[in-house]
Amino acid sequence: MKCDLLVVSAAQLITAPEGTGPLLGPDLDRPTLLEDAAVACVDGKIAAVGKTAEVQARYPESGARRVIDARGLLVAPGFVDSHTHLPFAGTREMEFDARARGETYAAIAERGGGIRASAAHLRAVSEPELALSVAKRLGRLIAQGTTTVEAKSGYGLSLEEERKQLQALRTASASS
């Protein structure tokens, strides 16, 4: 059979146990680890996973549009981040530390922290600056194995600032 992508000879390949579907809860600690493994993709979907010889028997290299030799490499599923706020300015790591020590959000907000601090930082940057920082964050996510991101606005606290965040997301995603 023909395939769009054939990844062969992976030193190791991590996948879900056959026939289980997505892993949930404690089962996340029980992935299947294959050695000398391959993956075949057809029409953008995974069509076969297994030992290289078995996958190549169904999807020979001669019928593959693209072949990747993964010898010495690990093939693993990509991470999906389903809730992230990529367009922001400034950081609030001191608040994280305060919360970890038991301080309330109300106390942090009284000192000028919280979402109002995030909104003030956001107002202080231009849309192009924000788009550049979003693109850098996306690049780091991709480099660390994240393949899918749902990015949210939410720090603007005004229609104008929310639009700025969404436009920065659009600009950054077009360049990533």
PDB file of C-alpha atoms in Angstrom:
ATOM      1  CA  MET A   1       0.000   0.000   0.000  1.00  0.00           C
ATOM      2  CA  LYS A   2       1.019   3.604  -0.495  1.00  0.00           C
ATOM      3  CA  CYS A   3       1.495   6.057   2.349  1.00  0.00           C
ATOM      4  CA  ASP A   4       2.308   9.729   2.733  1.00  0.00           C
ATOM      5  CA  LEU A   5       4.857   9.287   5.502  1.00  0.00           C
ATOM      6  CA  LEU A   6       6.827   6.288   6.665  1.00  0.00           C
ATOM      7  CA  VAL A   7       9.025   6.554   9.767  1.00  0.00           C
ATOM      8  CA  VAL A   8      11.271   3.486  10.027  1.00  0.00           C
ATOM      9  CA  SER A   9      13.853   1.916  12.327  1.00  0.00           C
ATOM     10  CA  ALA A  10      13.081   4.004  15.419  1.00  0.00           C
ATOM     11  CA  ALA A  11      15.272   2.852  18.278  1.00  0.00           C
ATOM     12  CA  GLN A  12      12.195   3.237  20.467  1.00  0.00           C
ATOM     13  CA  LEU A  13       8.582   4.189  19.847  1.00  0.00           C
ATOM     14  CA  ILE A  14       6.047   5.007  22.565  1.00  0.00           C
ATOM     15  CA  THR A  15       2.384   4.286  21.861  1.00  0.00           C
ATOM     16  CA  ALA A  16      -0.821   3.282  23.621  1.00  0.00           C
ATOM     17  CA  PRO A  17      -1.375  -0.440  24.168  1.00  0.00           C
ATOM     18  CA  GLU A  18      -3.110  -1.953  21.146  1.00  0.00           C
ATOM     19  CA  GLY A  19      -6.882  -1.655  21.190  1.00  0.00           C
ATOM     20  CA  THR A  20      -7.084   0.578  24.269  1.00  0.00           C
ATOM     21  CA  GLY A  21      -7.801   3.983  22.767  1.00  0.00           C
ATOM     22  CA  PRO A  22      -6.602   7.028  24.675  1.00  0.00           C
ATOM     23  CA  LEU A  23      -4.898   6.359  27.997  1.00  0.00           C
ATOM     24  CA  LEU A  24      -6.515   7.969  31.032  1.00  0.00           C
ATOM     25  CA  GLY A  25      -5.666   8.264  34.719  1.00  0.00           C
ATOM     26  CA  PRO A  26      -3.309   5.588  36.062  1.00  0.00           C
ATOM     27  CA  ASP A  27      -3.119   3.957  32.619  1.00  0.00           C
ATOM     28  CA  LEU A  28      -0.997   6.920  31.494  1.00  0.00           C
ATOM     29  CA  ASP A  29       1.871   5.177  33.289  1.00  0.00           C
ATOM     30  CA  ARG A  30       1.535   2.074  31.082  1.00  0.00           C
ATOM     31  CA  PRO A  31       2.424   3.010  27.514  1.00  0.00           C
ATOM     32  CA  THR A  32       3.758   0.439  25.085  1.00  0.00           C
ATOM     33  CA  LEU A  33       7.441   0.790  24.203  1.00  0.00           C
ATOM     34  CA  LEU A  34       8.463  -0.769  20.893  1.00  0.00           C
ATOM     35  CA  GLU A  35      12.030  -1.163  19.652  1.00  0.00           C
ATOM     36  CA  ASP A  36      13.060  -1.065  15.982  1.00  0.00           C
ATOM     37  CA  ALA A  37       9.648   0.415  15.269  1.00  0.00           C
ATOM     38  CA  ALA A  38       7.883   2.178  12.419  1.00  0.00           C
ATOM     39  CA  VAL A  39       4.867   4.399  11.762  1.00  0.00           C
ATOM     40  CA  ALA A  40       2.965   4.753   8.485  1.00  0.00           C
ATOM     41  CA  CYS A  41       0.634   7.702   7.832  1.00  0.00           C
ATOM     42  CA  VAL A  42      -2.041   7.902   5.135  1.00  0.00           C
ATOM     43  CA  ASP A  43      -4.041  11.065   4.460  1.00  0.00           C
ATOM     44  CA  GLY A  44      -2.648  12.724   7.573  1.00  0.00           C
ATOM     45  CA  LYS A  45      -3.651   9.887   9.901  1.00  0.00           C
ATOM     46  CA  ILE A  46      -1.643   7.114  11.521  1.00  0.00           C
ATOM     47  CA  ALA A  47      -2.394   3.947   9.562  1.00  0.00           C
ATOM     48  CA  ALA A  48       0.061   1.514  11.156  1.00  0.00           C
ATOM     49  CA  VAL A  49       2.423   1.291  14.127  1.00  0.00           C
ATOM     50  CA  GLY A  50       4.633  -1.668  14.929  1.00  0.00           C
ATOM     51  CA  LYS A  51       7.948  -3.359  14.319  1.00  0.00           C
ATOM     52  CA  THR A  52       9.682  -1.918  11.271  1.00  0.00           C
ATOM     53  CA  ALA A  53       9.546  -5.192   9.326  1.00  0.00           C
ATOM     54  CA  GLU A  54       5.808  -5.601   9.985  1.00  0.00           C
ATOM     55  CA  VAL A  55       4.904  -2.044   8.986  1.00  0.00           C
ATOM     56  CA  GLN A  56       7.145  -2.140   5.903  1.00  0.00           C
ATOM     57  CA  ALA A  57       5.450  -5.366   4.801  1.00  0.00           C
ATOM     58  CA  ARG A  58       2.194  -3.387   4.503  1.00  0.00           C
ATOM     59  CA  TYR A  59       3.716  -0.029   3.530  1.00  0.00           C
ATOM     60  CA  PRO A  60       6.977  -0.513   1.613  1.00  0.00           C
ATOM     61  CA  GLU A  61       9.375   2.405   1.310  1.00  0.00           C
ATOM     62  CA  SER A  62       8.908   2.359  -2.464  1.00  0.00           C
ATOM     63  CA  GLY A  63       5.266   3.402  -1.974  1.00  0.00           C
ATOM     64  CA  ALA A  64       5.962   6.155   0.549  1.00  0.00           C
ATOM     65  CA  ARG A  65       5.953   9.787  -0.476  1.00  0.00           C
ATOM     66  CA  ARG A  66       8.382  10.596   2.369  1.00  0.00           C
ATOM     67  CA  VAL A  67      10.571   8.259   4.429  1.00  0.00           C
ATOM     68  CA  ILE A  68      12.280   9.225   7.680  1.00  0.00           C
ATOM     69  CA  ASP A  69      15.041   7.007   9.027  1.00  0.00           C
ATOM     70  CA  ALA A  70      14.637   7.272  12.810  1.00  0.00           C
ATOM     71  CA  ARG A  71      17.576   5.000  13.620  1.00  0.00           C
ATOM     72  CA  GLY A  72      18.881   5.913  17.079  1.00  0.00           C
ATOM     73  CA  LEU A  73      15.869   8.144  17.789  1.00  0.00           C
ATOM     74  CA  LEU A  74      12.754   8.047  19.959  1.00  0.00           C
ATOM     75  CA  VAL A  75       9.327   8.491  18.344  1.00  0.00           C
ATOM     76  CA  ALA A  76       6.725   9.678  20.841  1.00  0.00           C
ATOM     77  CA  PRO A  77       3.233  11.171  20.741  1.00  0.00           C
ATOM     78  CA  GLY A  78       3.080  14.948  20.790  1.00  0.00           C
ATOM     79  CA  PHE A  79       1.745  16.860  23.753  1.00  0.00           C
ATOM     80  CA  VAL A  80      -1.607  18.655  23.500  1.00  0.00           C
ATOM     81  CA  ASP A  81      -2.003  21.824  25.562  1.00  0.00           C
ATOM     82  CA  SER A  82      -5.730  22.447  25.669  1.00  0.00           C
ATOM     83  CA  HIS A  83      -5.652  25.576  27.843  1.00  0.00           C
ATOM     84  CA  THR A  84      -2.884  28.101  27.581  1.00  0.00           C
ATOM     85  CA  HIS A  85      -2.693  31.886  27.713  1.00  0.00           C
ATOM     86  CA  LEU A  86       0.149  32.588  25.282  1.00  0.00           C
ATOM     87  CA  PRO A  87      -0.444  36.306  24.692  1.00  0.00           C
ATOM     88  CA  PHE A  88       0.652  37.960  27.922  1.00  0.00           C
ATOM     89  CA  ALA A  89       3.222  40.494  29.035  1.00  0.00           C
ATOM     90  CA  GLY A  90       5.140  40.441  32.281  1.00  0.00           C
ATOM     91  CA  THR A  91       5.178  37.486  34.622  1.00  0.00           C
ATOM     92  CA  ARG A  92       3.639  36.660  37.967  1.00  0.00           C
ATOM     93  CA  GLU A  93       6.016  34.021  39.321  1.00  0.00           C
ATOM     94  CA  MET A  94       6.223  35.858  42.650  1.00  0.00           C
ATOM     95  CA  GLU A  95       2.469  35.405  42.993  1.00  0.00           C
ATOM     96  CA  PHE A  96       2.826  31.702  42.265  1.00  0.00           C
ATOM     97  CA  ASP A  97       5.328  31.445  45.092  1.00  0.00           C
ATOM     98  CA  ALA A  98       3.039  33.422  47.419  1.00  0.00           C
ATOM     99  CA  ARG A  99       0.094  31.165  46.577  1.00  0.00           C
ATOM    100  CA  ALA A 100       2.251  28.091  47.203  1.00  0.00           C
ATOM    101  CA  ARG A 101       2.996  29.511  50.667  1.00  0.00           C
ATOM    102  CA  GLY A 102      -0.749  29.804  51.341  1.00  0.00           C
ATOM    103  CA  GLU A 103      -1.390  33.465  50.579  1.00  0.00           C
ATOM    104  CA  THR A 104      -4.860  34.205  49.212  1.00  0.00           C
ATOM    105  CA  TYR A 105      -5.526  35.629  45.773  1.00  0.00           C
ATOM    106  CA  ALA A 106      -7.376  38.512  47.461  1.00  0.00           C
ATOM    107  CA  ALA A 107      -4.266  39.440  49.467  1.00  0.00           C
ATOM    108  CA  ILE A 108      -2.128  39.320  46.328  1.00  0.00           C
ATOM    109  CA  ALA A 109      -4.648  41.486  44.458  1.00  0.00           C
ATOM    110  CA  GLU A 110      -4.667  44.020  47.320  1.00  0.00           C
ATOM    111  CA  ARG A 111      -0.902  44.434  46.817  1.00  0.00           C
ATOM    112  CA  GLY A 112      -1.476  45.183  43.120  1.00  0.00           C
ATOM    113  CA  GLY A 113      -1.003  41.665  41.788  1.00  0.00           C
ATOM    114  CA  GLY A 114      -3.400  39.307  40.081  1.00  0.00           C
ATOM    115  CA  ILE A 115      -5.131  39.734  36.765  1.00  0.00           C
ATOM    116  CA  ARG A 116      -5.122  43.519  37.054  1.00  0.00           C
ATOM    117  CA  ALA A 117      -1.314  43.421  37.080  1.00  0.00           C
ATOM    118  CA  SER A 118      -1.407  41.198  33.988  1.00  0.00           C
ATOM    119  CA  ALA A 119      -3.771  43.633  32.270  1.00  0.00           C
ATOM    120  CA  ALA A 120      -1.479  46.575  33.077  1.00  0.00           C
ATOM    121  CA  HIS A 121       1.556  44.738  31.653  1.00  0.00           C
ATOM    122  CA  LEU A 122      -0.448  43.865  28.538  1.00  0.00           C
ATOM    123  CA  ARG A 123      -1.540  47.470  27.953  1.00  0.00           C
ATOM    124  CA  ALA A 124       2.123  48.512  28.073  1.00  0.00           C
ATOM    125  CA  VAL A 125       3.201  46.433  25.047  1.00  0.00           C
ATOM    126  CA  SER A 126       2.400  46.927  21.386  1.00  0.00           C
ATOM    127  CA  GLU A 127       0.680  44.304  19.272  1.00  0.00           C
ATOM    128  CA  PRO A 128       3.885  43.559  17.278  1.00  0.00           C
ATOM    129  CA  GLU A 129       5.840  43.097  20.538  1.00  0.00           C
ATOM    130  CA  LEU A 130       3.124  40.805  21.849  1.00  0.00           C
ATOM    131  CA  ALA A 131       3.069  38.789  18.603  1.00  0.00           C
ATOM    132  CA  LEU A 132       6.848  38.336  18.803  1.00  0.00           C
ATOM    133  CA  SER A 133       6.656  37.049  22.386  1.00  0.00           C
ATOM    134  CA  VAL A 134       3.813  34.685  21.430  1.00  0.00           C
ATOM    135  CA  ALA A 135       5.868  33.357  18.492  1.00  0.00           C
ATOM    136  CA  LYS A 136       8.818  32.705  20.831  1.00  0.00           C
ATOM    137  CA  ARG A 137       6.582  30.867  23.298  1.00  0.00           C
ATOM    138  CA  LEU A 138       5.087  28.791  20.480  1.00  0.00           C
ATOM    139  CA  GLY A 139       8.591  27.938  19.305  1.00  0.00           C
ATOM    140  CA  ARG A 140       9.538  26.704  22.778  1.00  0.00           C
ATOM    141  CA  LEU A 141       6.359  24.626  23.020  1.00  0.00           C
ATOM    142  CA  ILE A 142       7.063  23.015  19.648  1.00  0.00           C
ATOM    143  CA  ALA A 143      10.703  22.336  20.574  1.00  0.00           C
ATOM    144  CA  GLN A 144       9.520  20.587  23.742  1.00  0.00           C
ATOM    145  CA  GLY A 145       7.130  18.277  21.882  1.00  0.00           C
ATOM    146  CA  THR A 146       3.821  20.135  21.946  1.00  0.00           C
ATOM    147  CA  THR A 147       1.983  19.579  18.677  1.00  0.00           C
ATOM    148  CA  THR A 148      -1.400  21.167  19.419  1.00  0.00           C
ATOM    149  CA  VAL A 149      -2.247  24.291  21.392  1.00  0.00           C
ATOM    150  CA  GLU A 150      -5.538  25.945  22.221  1.00  0.00           C
ATOM    151  CA  ALA A 151      -4.498  29.482  23.052  1.00  0.00           C
ATOM    152  CA  LYS A 152      -6.747  31.873  24.892  1.00  0.00           C
ATOM    153  CA  SER A 153      -6.910  35.570  25.519  1.00  0.00           C
ATOM    154  CA  GLY A 154      -8.265  36.828  28.815  1.00  0.00           C
ATOM    155  CA  TYR A 155      -5.786  39.262  30.311  1.00  0.00           C
ATOM    156  CA  GLY A 156      -6.985  42.304  28.388  1.00  0.00           C
ATOM    157  CA  LEU A 157     -10.025  43.197  30.481  1.00  0.00           C
ATOM    158  CA  SER A 158     -11.221  45.403  27.612  1.00  0.00           C
ATOM    159  CA  LEU A 159     -12.446  44.697  24.101  1.00  0.00           C
ATOM    160  CA  GLU A 160      -9.487  46.547  22.580  1.00  0.00           C
ATOM    161  CA  GLU A 161      -6.883  44.614  24.581  1.00  0.00           C
ATOM    162  CA  GLU A 162      -8.622  41.269  23.991  1.00  0.00           C
ATOM    163  CA  ARG A 163      -8.572  41.961  20.249  1.00  0.00           C
ATOM    164  CA  LYS A 164      -4.874  42.843  20.503  1.00  0.00           C
ATOM    165  CA  GLN A 165      -4.211  39.464  22.111  1.00  0.00           C
ATOM    166  CA  LEU A 166      -6.195  37.574  19.476  1.00  0.00           C
ATOM    167  CA  GLN A 167      -4.489  39.411  16.619  1.00  0.00           C
ATOM    168  CA  ALA A 168      -1.079  38.693  18.165  1.00  0.00           C
ATOM    169  CA  LEU A 169      -2.039  35.003  18.310  1.00  0.00           C
ATOM    170  CA  ARG A 170      -3.084  35.059  14.658  1.00  0.00           C
ATOM    171  CA  THR A 171       0.126  36.809  13.594  1.00  0.00           C
ATOM    172  CA  ALA A 172       2.356  34.474  15.612  1.00  0.00           C
ATOM    173  CA  SER A 173       0.618  31.285  14.488  1.00  0.00           C
ATOM    174  CA  ALA A 174       0.919  32.320  10.842  1.00  0.00           C
ATOM    175  CA  SER A 175       4.699  32.559  11.259  1.00  0.00           C
ATOM    176  CA  SER A 176       5.176  29.361  13.309  1.00  0.00           C
TER     177      SER A 176
END
